[in-house]
């Protein structure tokens, strides 16, 4: 039967696309009904019988018997003479069912059927793919590098699905070659036309959170909860953790003996420095912990403005601020407060001068370099060692010496 032969030829799509037989038959019926509508104007008087077990189908056309000289609508009616060629005892007014062979549709229609089938199967694939990845948004996924472009890396998973890792979703130190396995989270699934575009991210806070779940059994089991994650991808991150069980040390469990547990996470993130802290509802204590490794003397909080003044000894200021201001920035994000660093005793030093007062003699970018390590007054800089300042900033020793000369002159005058 021609119908079976055509279905057999279409079965390659089932094998290639892993579509189940029932779905393929449903797509086939839809395609054939469209073809019938094109040829006859309607498919109302056609029955399509599909047997998914055997993989065959039949098309039957129903027409009313009319007198030989009374034929008006050929696709709905059949003359008595033609009807009696099928069954000799047919009478006017009876309904005749006759099988339609594919060859009757014409070669062009059969080619169109095939193209329409391909289109419908792709549409089915795209819908399934969209649903499949929509359900795993926020989950870790691994795929292989297929192609590296300047602004994007194209990945392919084991099923041949294409996944996009944009440059801005990559950790700055990431370097990929074709064939490398890349781990990230599925961040979003976007429809580009009819085709879903799957976006992976390695910079999301959710990626770090999921790595903790993957690498630390107590987090996976729910014994330790991750309350909040903030990060500067590839540079520094802070993770607040808590446990309902007093017998569990959440920080110790996450870090592991000599950092054994967290080491794999750090390596995956390009040696990102991760601070794990104990979460608390006590805002002052949370701020103190968030500013680690600096030792905070005291905290003064304004709940209305969500500001906090953090008092530290001079030698702790640079630790609290961190390289490029990273530590204090992440601490603020983790706690939800805008943090102001106050050096202990600075309010009594009335004869000190803000560094910005020297903007006519010292370039602004130099002042900013000192501010990044918590030095924003003349005396705070003059107390420092030149070599140590050169190590902690991006300034040359000669530049620092020139700044100190200018500041000294101010106090001598």
Short mmCIF file of C-alpha atoms in Angstrom, two decimals:
data_model
loop_
_atom_site.label_atom_id
_atom_site.label_comp_id
_atom_site.label_asym_id
_atom_site.label_seq_id
_atom_site.Cartn_x
_atom_site.Cartn_y
_atom_site.Cartn_z
CA UNK A 1 0.00 0.00 0.00
CA UNK A 2 1.36 3.40 -0.97
CA UNK A 3 0.29 4.92 2.35
CA UNK A 4 2.38 2.42 4.32
CA UNK A 5 5.35 2.98 2.04
CA UNK A 6 5.19 6.71 2.63
CA UNK A 7 4.94 6.27 6.39
CA UNK A 8 7.94 3.93 6.32
CA UNK A 9 9.93 6.57 4.47
CA UNK A 10 8.89 9.15 7.07
CA UNK A 11 9.97 6.87 9.93
CA UNK A 12 13.52 8.15 9.55
CA UNK A 13 12.33 11.33 11.26
CA UNK A 14 11.10 9.30 14.21
CA UNK A 15 14.48 7.61 14.55
CA UNK A 16 16.52 10.79 14.03
CA UNK A 17 14.45 13.00 16.30
CA UNK A 18 13.46 10.37 18.88
CA UNK A 19 9.76 11.12 18.43
CA UNK A 20 7.45 8.44 19.76
CA UNK A 21 5.23 6.62 17.25
CA UNK A 22 1.97 8.09 18.56
CA UNK A 23 3.25 11.66 18.28
CA UNK A 24 4.54 10.99 14.78
CA UNK A 25 1.10 9.65 13.76
CA UNK A 26 -0.63 12.73 15.20
CA UNK A 27 1.71 14.97 13.21
CA UNK A 28 1.07 12.84 10.11
CA UNK A 29 -2.70 13.18 10.45
CA UNK A 30 -2.41 16.94 10.79
CA UNK A 31 -0.15 17.12 7.71
CA UNK A 32 -2.47 14.94 5.62
CA UNK A 33 -5.57 16.91 6.63
CA UNK A 34 -3.86 20.10 5.49
CA UNK A 35 -3.06 18.44 2.16
CA UNK A 36 -6.68 17.33 1.74
CA UNK A 37 -7.95 20.84 2.48
CA UNK A 38 -5.66 22.23 -0.21
CA UNK A 39 -6.78 19.72 -2.86
CA UNK A 40 -10.51 19.43 -2.08
CA UNK A 41 -11.25 22.65 -0.18
CA UNK A 42 -12.33 20.77 2.96
CA UNK A 43 -11.42 17.66 4.93
CA UNK A 44 -14.83 17.28 6.60
CA UNK A 45 -15.86 14.24 4.54
CA UNK A 46 -12.52 12.43 4.94
CA UNK A 47 -11.65 9.85 7.57
CA UNK A 48 -7.98 9.24 8.38
CA UNK A 49 -7.42 5.93 10.15
CA UNK A 50 -4.03 5.55 11.82
CA UNK A 51 -2.66 2.39 13.37
CA UNK A 52 0.37 3.43 15.47
CA UNK A 53 1.19 -0.19 16.36
CA UNK A 54 1.56 -1.30 12.76
CA UNK A 55 2.68 2.11 11.57
CA UNK A 56 0.14 2.33 8.73
CA UNK A 57 -2.73 4.66 7.83
CA UNK A 58 -5.69 4.84 5.45
CA UNK A 59 -7.59 7.80 4.01
CA UNK A 60 -11.26 7.30 3.20
CA UNK A 61 -13.49 9.78 1.37
CA UNK A 62 -17.23 9.82 2.08
CA UNK A 63 -19.56 10.94 -0.75
CA UNK A 64 -23.34 10.92 -1.36
CA UNK A 65 -24.70 9.01 -4.37
CA UNK A 66 -26.56 11.27 -6.88
CA UNK A 67 -28.10 10.71 -10.33
CA UNK A 68 -25.64 10.67 -13.21
CA UNK A 69 -26.90 14.00 -14.55
CA UNK A 70 -27.18 15.63 -11.13
CA UNK A 71 -23.47 15.79 -10.08
CA UNK A 72 -22.73 19.22 -8.61
CA UNK A 73 -19.97 18.92 -5.97
CA UNK A 74 -17.53 16.24 -7.07
CA UNK A 75 -15.61 16.06 -3.78
CA UNK A 76 -18.88 15.57 -1.84
CA UNK A 77 -20.93 13.61 -4.38
CA UNK A 78 -20.52 10.56 -6.65
CA UNK A 79 -22.66 9.53 -9.63
CA UNK A 80 -24.79 6.42 -9.35
CA UNK A 81 -22.80 4.80 -12.21
CA UNK A 82 -19.47 5.36 -10.46
CA UNK A 83 -20.87 4.23 -7.11
CA UNK A 84 -22.11 0.95 -8.62
CA UNK A 85 -18.58 0.28 -9.93
CA UNK A 86 -17.60 0.10 -6.25
CA UNK A 87 -20.67 -1.82 -5.07
CA UNK A 88 -23.39 -2.84 -7.60
CA UNK A 89 -26.30 -2.40 -5.15
CA UNK A 90 -25.75 1.27 -4.22
CA UNK A 91 -28.82 3.56 -4.53
CA UNK A 92 -29.24 7.36 -4.85
CA UNK A 93 -28.92 9.12 -1.45
CA UNK A 94 -26.64 6.51 0.14
CA UNK A 95 -23.16 7.29 1.40
CA UNK A 96 -20.14 5.76 -0.31
CA UNK A 97 -16.73 5.39 1.36
CA UNK A 98 -13.78 5.06 -0.99
CA UNK A 99 -10.09 4.80 -0.12
CA UNK A 100 -7.90 7.64 -1.38
CA UNK A 101 -4.47 6.58 -2.59
CA UNK A 102 -1.57 8.95 -2.06
CA UNK A 103 -0.84 8.84 -5.77
CA UNK A 104 -4.25 10.50 -6.30
CA UNK A 105 -2.97 13.58 -4.48
CA UNK A 106 -0.27 14.11 -7.10
CA UNK A 107 3.52 14.13 -6.95
CA UNK A 108 3.70 17.81 -6.05
CA UNK A 109 1.32 17.35 -3.13
CA UNK A 110 3.38 14.42 -1.82
CA UNK A 111 6.58 16.53 -1.91
CA UNK A 112 4.72 19.30 -0.08
CA UNK A 113 3.57 16.70 2.46
CA UNK A 114 7.17 15.79 3.19
CA UNK A 115 8.24 19.43 3.63
CA UNK A 116 5.26 20.12 5.86
CA UNK A 117 6.11 17.04 7.94
CA UNK A 118 9.72 18.22 8.42
CA UNK A 119 8.45 21.64 9.50
CA UNK A 120 5.95 20.15 11.97
CA UNK A 121 8.57 17.83 13.48
CA UNK A 122 11.01 20.73 13.95
CA UNK A 123 8.21 22.72 15.57
CA UNK A 124 7.51 19.76 17.87
CA UNK A 125 11.22 19.43 18.71
CA UNK A 126 11.53 23.14 19.52
CA UNK A 127 8.47 23.06 21.78
CA UNK A 128 9.80 20.03 23.65
CA UNK A 129 13.29 21.54 23.89
CA UNK A 130 11.87 24.80 25.26
CA UNK A 131 9.86 22.93 27.91
CA UNK A 132 12.79 20.63 28.76
CA UNK A 133 15.22 23.46 29.51
CA UNK A 134 12.59 25.78 31.00
CA UNK A 135 12.12 23.14 33.71
CA UNK A 136 15.85 23.16 34.64
CA UNK A 137 16.48 26.91 34.77
CA UNK A 138 18.76 27.54 37.76
CA UNK A 139 20.22 24.03 37.67
CA UNK A 140 23.84 23.07 36.94
CA UNK A 141 24.43 21.74 33.43
CA UNK A 142 27.52 20.47 31.63
CA UNK A 143 28.12 20.69 27.89
CA UNK A 144 31.05 20.49 25.48
CA UNK A 145 32.66 23.43 23.68
CA UNK A 146 31.73 23.23 20.02
CA UNK A 147 32.83 26.65 18.79
CA UNK A 148 34.64 29.61 20.39
CA UNK A 149 33.74 33.10 19.13
CA UNK A 150 34.91 36.51 20.39
CA UNK A 151 31.62 37.34 22.15
CA UNK A 152 30.17 33.89 22.78
CA UNK A 153 31.04 30.22 23.27
CA UNK A 154 28.75 27.69 21.59
CA UNK A 155 28.30 24.47 23.59
CA UNK A 156 26.65 21.18 22.62
CA UNK A 157 25.26 18.65 25.09
CA UNK A 158 25.11 14.84 24.74
CA UNK A 159 21.81 15.08 22.82
CA UNK A 160 23.17 17.59 20.33
CA UNK A 161 21.32 20.58 21.81
CA UNK A 162 23.06 23.92 21.33
CA UNK A 163 23.74 26.03 24.43
CA UNK A 164 25.06 29.60 24.40
CA UNK A 165 27.58 30.97 26.92
CA UNK A 166 27.88 34.74 26.28
CA UNK A 167 31.12 36.58 27.13
CA UNK A 168 29.44 38.55 29.92
CA UNK A 169 28.30 35.28 31.53
CA UNK A 170 31.88 33.93 31.60
CA UNK A 171 34.31 34.35 34.49
CA UNK A 172 37.05 36.79 33.36
CA UNK A 173 39.76 34.12 33.68
CA UNK A 174 37.78 31.53 31.67
CA UNK A 175 39.63 30.14 28.64
CA UNK A 176 38.01 27.44 26.53
CA UNK A 177 39.12 25.20 23.70
CA UNK A 178 37.02 23.04 21.41
CA UNK A 179 36.17 19.79 23.18
CA UNK A 180 36.43 21.21 26.73
CA UNK A 181 33.62 20.32 29.15
CA UNK A 182 32.05 23.46 30.62
CA UNK A 183 29.89 23.64 33.74
CA UNK A 184 27.40 26.41 34.46
CA UNK A 185 23.75 26.96 35.27
CA UNK A 186 20.93 27.24 32.76
CA UNK A 187 20.06 30.89 33.32
CA UNK A 188 17.33 31.42 30.75
CA UNK A 189 15.59 30.00 27.68
CA UNK A 190 14.60 32.57 25.07
CA UNK A 191 12.60 32.06 21.90
CA UNK A 192 14.41 33.45 18.86
CA UNK A 193 11.77 33.11 16.18
CA UNK A 194 10.51 29.55 16.63
CA UNK A 195 13.85 28.26 17.90
CA UNK A 196 14.69 28.28 21.62
CA UNK A 197 18.03 29.81 22.63
CA UNK A 198 19.44 28.27 25.82
CA UNK A 199 21.65 30.64 27.84
CA UNK A 200 24.25 29.34 30.30
CA UNK A 201 25.91 31.45 33.01
CA UNK A 202 29.03 30.97 35.13
CA UNK A 203 28.84 34.42 36.78
CA UNK A 204 25.46 34.04 38.49
CA UNK A 205 25.26 33.85 42.28
CA UNK A 206 22.97 30.87 41.70
CA UNK A 207 25.87 28.98 40.08
CA UNK A 208 27.95 29.31 43.26
CA UNK A 209 24.97 28.29 45.38
CA UNK A 210 24.41 25.17 43.24
CA UNK A 211 28.12 24.29 43.42
CA UNK A 212 27.78 24.29 47.22
CA UNK A 213 24.81 21.92 46.90
CA UNK A 214 26.78 19.68 44.58
CA UNK A 215 30.01 19.58 46.59
CA UNK A 216 28.79 19.72 50.20
CA UNK A 217 26.46 16.87 51.29
CA UNK A 218 24.99 18.79 54.26
CA UNK A 219 23.87 21.58 51.92
CA UNK A 220 22.39 19.07 49.46
CA UNK A 221 20.53 17.30 52.30
CA UNK A 222 19.15 20.58 53.67
CA UNK A 223 21.03 20.38 56.98
CA UNK A 224 22.89 23.58 56.07
CA UNK A 225 21.03 26.44 54.37
CA UNK A 226 22.60 29.03 52.12
CA UNK A 227 20.96 32.28 53.16
CA UNK A 228 22.63 34.59 50.65
CA UNK A 229 25.39 34.64 48.04
CA UNK A 230 27.14 37.71 46.61
CA UNK A 231 30.12 37.64 44.32
CA UNK A 232 32.44 39.50 41.97
CA UNK A 233 32.95 36.65 39.47
CA UNK A 234 36.49 35.29 39.43
CA UNK A 235 37.60 37.68 42.18
CA UNK A 236 35.76 37.36 45.48
CA UNK A 237 32.52 35.98 46.95
CA UNK A 238 30.77 35.90 50.30
CA UNK A 239 28.35 33.14 51.28
CA UNK A 240 26.17 33.35 54.41
CA UNK A 241 25.21 29.92 55.76
CA UNK A 242 23.07 28.71 58.65
CA UNK A 243 21.94 25.45 60.28
CA UNK A 244 18.95 24.57 62.44
CA UNK A 245 21.02 21.86 64.11
CA UNK A 246 23.28 23.35 66.79
CA UNK A 247 25.56 20.32 66.53
CA UNK A 248 26.57 21.31 62.99
CA UNK A 249 29.13 24.04 62.39
CA UNK A 250 27.91 25.34 59.01
CA UNK A 251 31.09 27.24 58.16
CA UNK A 252 33.36 24.37 59.14
CA UNK A 253 31.25 21.86 57.20
CA UNK A 254 31.32 24.01 54.06
CA UNK A 255 35.04 24.76 54.17
CA UNK A 256 36.17 21.29 55.26
CA UNK A 257 39.43 20.23 56.83
CA UNK A 258 42.16 22.59 55.55
CA UNK A 259 39.69 23.84 52.92
CA UNK A 260 39.29 20.40 51.34
CA UNK A 261 35.58 20.79 50.56
CA UNK A 262 35.60 24.30 49.20
CA UNK A 263 38.79 23.82 47.17
CA UNK A 264 36.97 22.22 44.24
CA UNK A 265 34.49 25.11 44.09
CA UNK A 266 37.29 27.69 44.19
CA UNK A 267 39.09 25.91 41.36
CA UNK A 268 35.92 25.69 39.24
CA UNK A 269 35.46 29.47 39.62
CA UNK A 270 38.97 30.41 38.50
CA UNK A 271 40.40 30.67 42.05
CA UNK A 272 37.65 33.00 43.23
CA UNK A 273 38.27 33.89 46.88
CA UNK A 274 35.24 32.65 48.87
CA UNK A 275 34.44 33.85 52.40
CA UNK A 276 31.92 31.62 54.20
CA UNK A 277 30.29 33.29 57.21
CA UNK A 278 27.73 32.29 59.82
CA UNK A 279 24.38 33.95 59.15
CA UNK A 280 22.62 35.75 62.00
CA UNK A 281 19.54 37.95 62.35
CA UNK A 282 21.61 40.31 64.51
CA UNK A 283 22.45 43.01 61.96
CA UNK A 284 25.44 44.38 63.86
CA UNK A 285 26.98 40.93 64.25
CA UNK A 286 26.25 40.06 60.61
CA UNK A 287 28.05 43.22 59.45
CA UNK A 288 31.01 42.39 61.70
CA UNK A 289 31.24 38.89 60.22
CA UNK A 290 30.71 40.11 56.66
CA UNK A 291 33.72 42.44 56.89
CA UNK A 292 36.05 39.55 57.68
CA UNK A 293 39.07 39.33 57.69
CA UNK A 294 38.99 42.80 59.27
CA UNK A 295 38.40 43.00 63.03
CA UNK A 296 35.56 45.44 63.70
CA UNK A 297 35.60 47.41 66.95
CA UNK A 298 31.96 48.50 66.90
CA UNK A 299 28.99 49.13 64.60
CA UNK A 300 26.44 51.95 64.71
CA UNK A 301 23.31 51.23 62.66
CA UNK A 302 20.61 53.56 61.30
CA UNK A 303 17.70 51.26 60.43
CA UNK A 304 15.68 54.01 58.73
CA UNK A 305 18.35 54.83 56.14
CA UNK A 306 19.89 51.32 56.12
CA UNK A 307 23.29 52.91 56.82
CA UNK A 308 25.88 51.57 59.21
CA UNK A 309 29.01 53.22 60.55
CA UNK A 310 31.73 50.65 61.14
CA UNK A 311 34.49 51.63 63.57
CA UNK A 312 37.89 50.01 63.09
CA UNK A 313 41.45 50.52 64.20
CA UNK A 314 43.64 52.11 61.54
CA UNK A 315 45.47 48.87 60.72
CA UNK A 316 42.13 47.11 60.09
CA UNK A 317 40.72 49.68 57.66
CA UNK A 318 42.49 48.40 54.55
CA UNK A 319 41.41 44.82 55.34
CA UNK A 320 37.78 45.91 55.69
CA UNK A 321 37.84 47.76 52.38
CA UNK A 322 39.83 45.12 50.53
CA UNK A 323 41.57 45.28 47.18
CA UNK A 324 39.76 47.73 44.94
CA UNK A 325 37.03 48.08 47.59
CA UNK A 326 35.81 44.52 46.92
CA UNK A 327 35.46 43.42 50.55
CA UNK A 328 33.34 46.33 51.75
CA UNK A 329 31.26 46.27 48.55
CA UNK A 330 30.35 42.59 48.98
CA UNK A 331 29.77 43.02 52.73
CA UNK A 332 27.27 45.78 51.95
CA UNK A 333 25.48 43.60 49.40
CA UNK A 334 25.39 40.63 51.78
CA UNK A 335 23.99 42.59 54.73
CA UNK A 336 21.81 45.05 52.83
CA UNK A 337 23.39 48.06 54.55
CA UNK A 338 25.43 50.90 53.10
CA UNK A 339 28.65 50.73 55.11
CA UNK A 340 30.81 53.70 56.10
CA UNK A 341 34.26 52.95 57.54
CA UNK A 342 35.24 55.15 60.48
CA UNK A 343 38.79 55.04 61.84
CA UNK A 344 38.79 54.97 65.61
CA UNK A 345 39.93 58.27 67.09
CA UNK A 346 39.66 60.13 63.79
CA UNK A 347 37.02 62.49 65.17
CA UNK A 348 39.51 63.90 67.70
CA UNK A 349 42.15 64.65 65.12
CA UNK A 350 40.85 68.10 64.24
CA UNK A 351 44.13 69.10 62.66
CA UNK A 352 43.96 66.30 60.07
CA UNK A 353 43.08 67.26 56.50
CA UNK A 354 40.94 65.34 53.98
CA UNK A 355 43.01 64.17 51.00
CA UNK A 356 40.50 65.68 48.58
CA UNK A 357 41.60 69.12 49.85
CA UNK A 358 44.85 68.56 47.91
CA UNK A 359 43.14 67.96 44.54
CA UNK A 360 44.94 71.02 43.06
CA UNK A 361 48.34 69.39 43.70
CA UNK A 362 47.52 65.65 43.65
CA UNK A 363 45.77 63.96 40.69
CA UNK A 364 42.32 62.58 41.39
CA UNK A 365 43.22 59.03 40.35
CA UNK A 366 46.05 59.02 42.92
CA UNK A 367 43.63 60.15 45.65
CA UNK A 368 41.28 57.34 44.57
CA UNK A 369 44.06 54.76 44.88
CA UNK A 370 44.64 55.76 48.49
CA UNK A 371 40.88 55.80 49.19
CA UNK A 372 40.59 52.20 47.94
CA UNK A 373 42.70 51.04 50.88
CA UNK A 374 40.90 53.29 53.39
CA UNK A 375 43.37 56.18 53.44
CA UNK A 376 41.53 59.44 52.81
CA UNK A 377 43.29 61.95 55.09
CA UNK A 378 46.79 63.44 55.12
CA UNK A 379 47.84 61.99 58.48
CA UNK A 380 46.56 58.49 57.62
CA UNK A 381 49.00 58.43 54.68
CA UNK A 382 51.93 60.04 56.50
CA UNK A 383 51.78 57.26 59.10
CA UNK A 384 52.35 54.60 56.44
CA UNK A 385 55.52 53.05 55.07
CA UNK A 386 56.27 53.97 51.44
CA UNK A 387 57.17 50.42 50.36
CA UNK A 388 54.04 49.04 52.02
CA UNK A 389 51.84 51.61 50.23
CA UNK A 390 53.43 50.71 46.91
CA UNK A 391 52.57 47.07 47.56
CA UNK A 392 48.96 47.78 48.50
CA UNK A 393 48.21 50.24 45.69
CA UNK A 394 48.96 50.62 41.98
CA UNK A 395 51.25 53.57 42.71
CA UNK A 396 55.00 53.85 42.18
CA UNK A 397 57.20 54.63 45.23
CA UNK A 398 58.30 57.90 43.59
CA UNK A 399 54.64 58.98 43.30
CA UNK A 400 53.97 58.12 46.94
CA UNK A 401 57.06 60.00 48.10
CA UNK A 402 55.94 63.08 46.13
CA UNK A 403 52.47 62.88 47.76
CA UNK A 404 54.05 62.62 51.21
CA UNK A 405 56.26 65.65 50.47
CA UNK A 406 53.17 67.71 49.57
CA UNK A 407 51.34 66.59 52.72
CA UNK A 408 54.31 67.26 55.00
CA UNK A 409 54.66 70.79 53.64
CA UNK A 410 51.02 71.43 54.55
CA UNK A 411 51.62 70.58 58.21
CA UNK A 412 55.00 72.35 58.36
CA UNK A 413 53.36 75.51 57.09
#
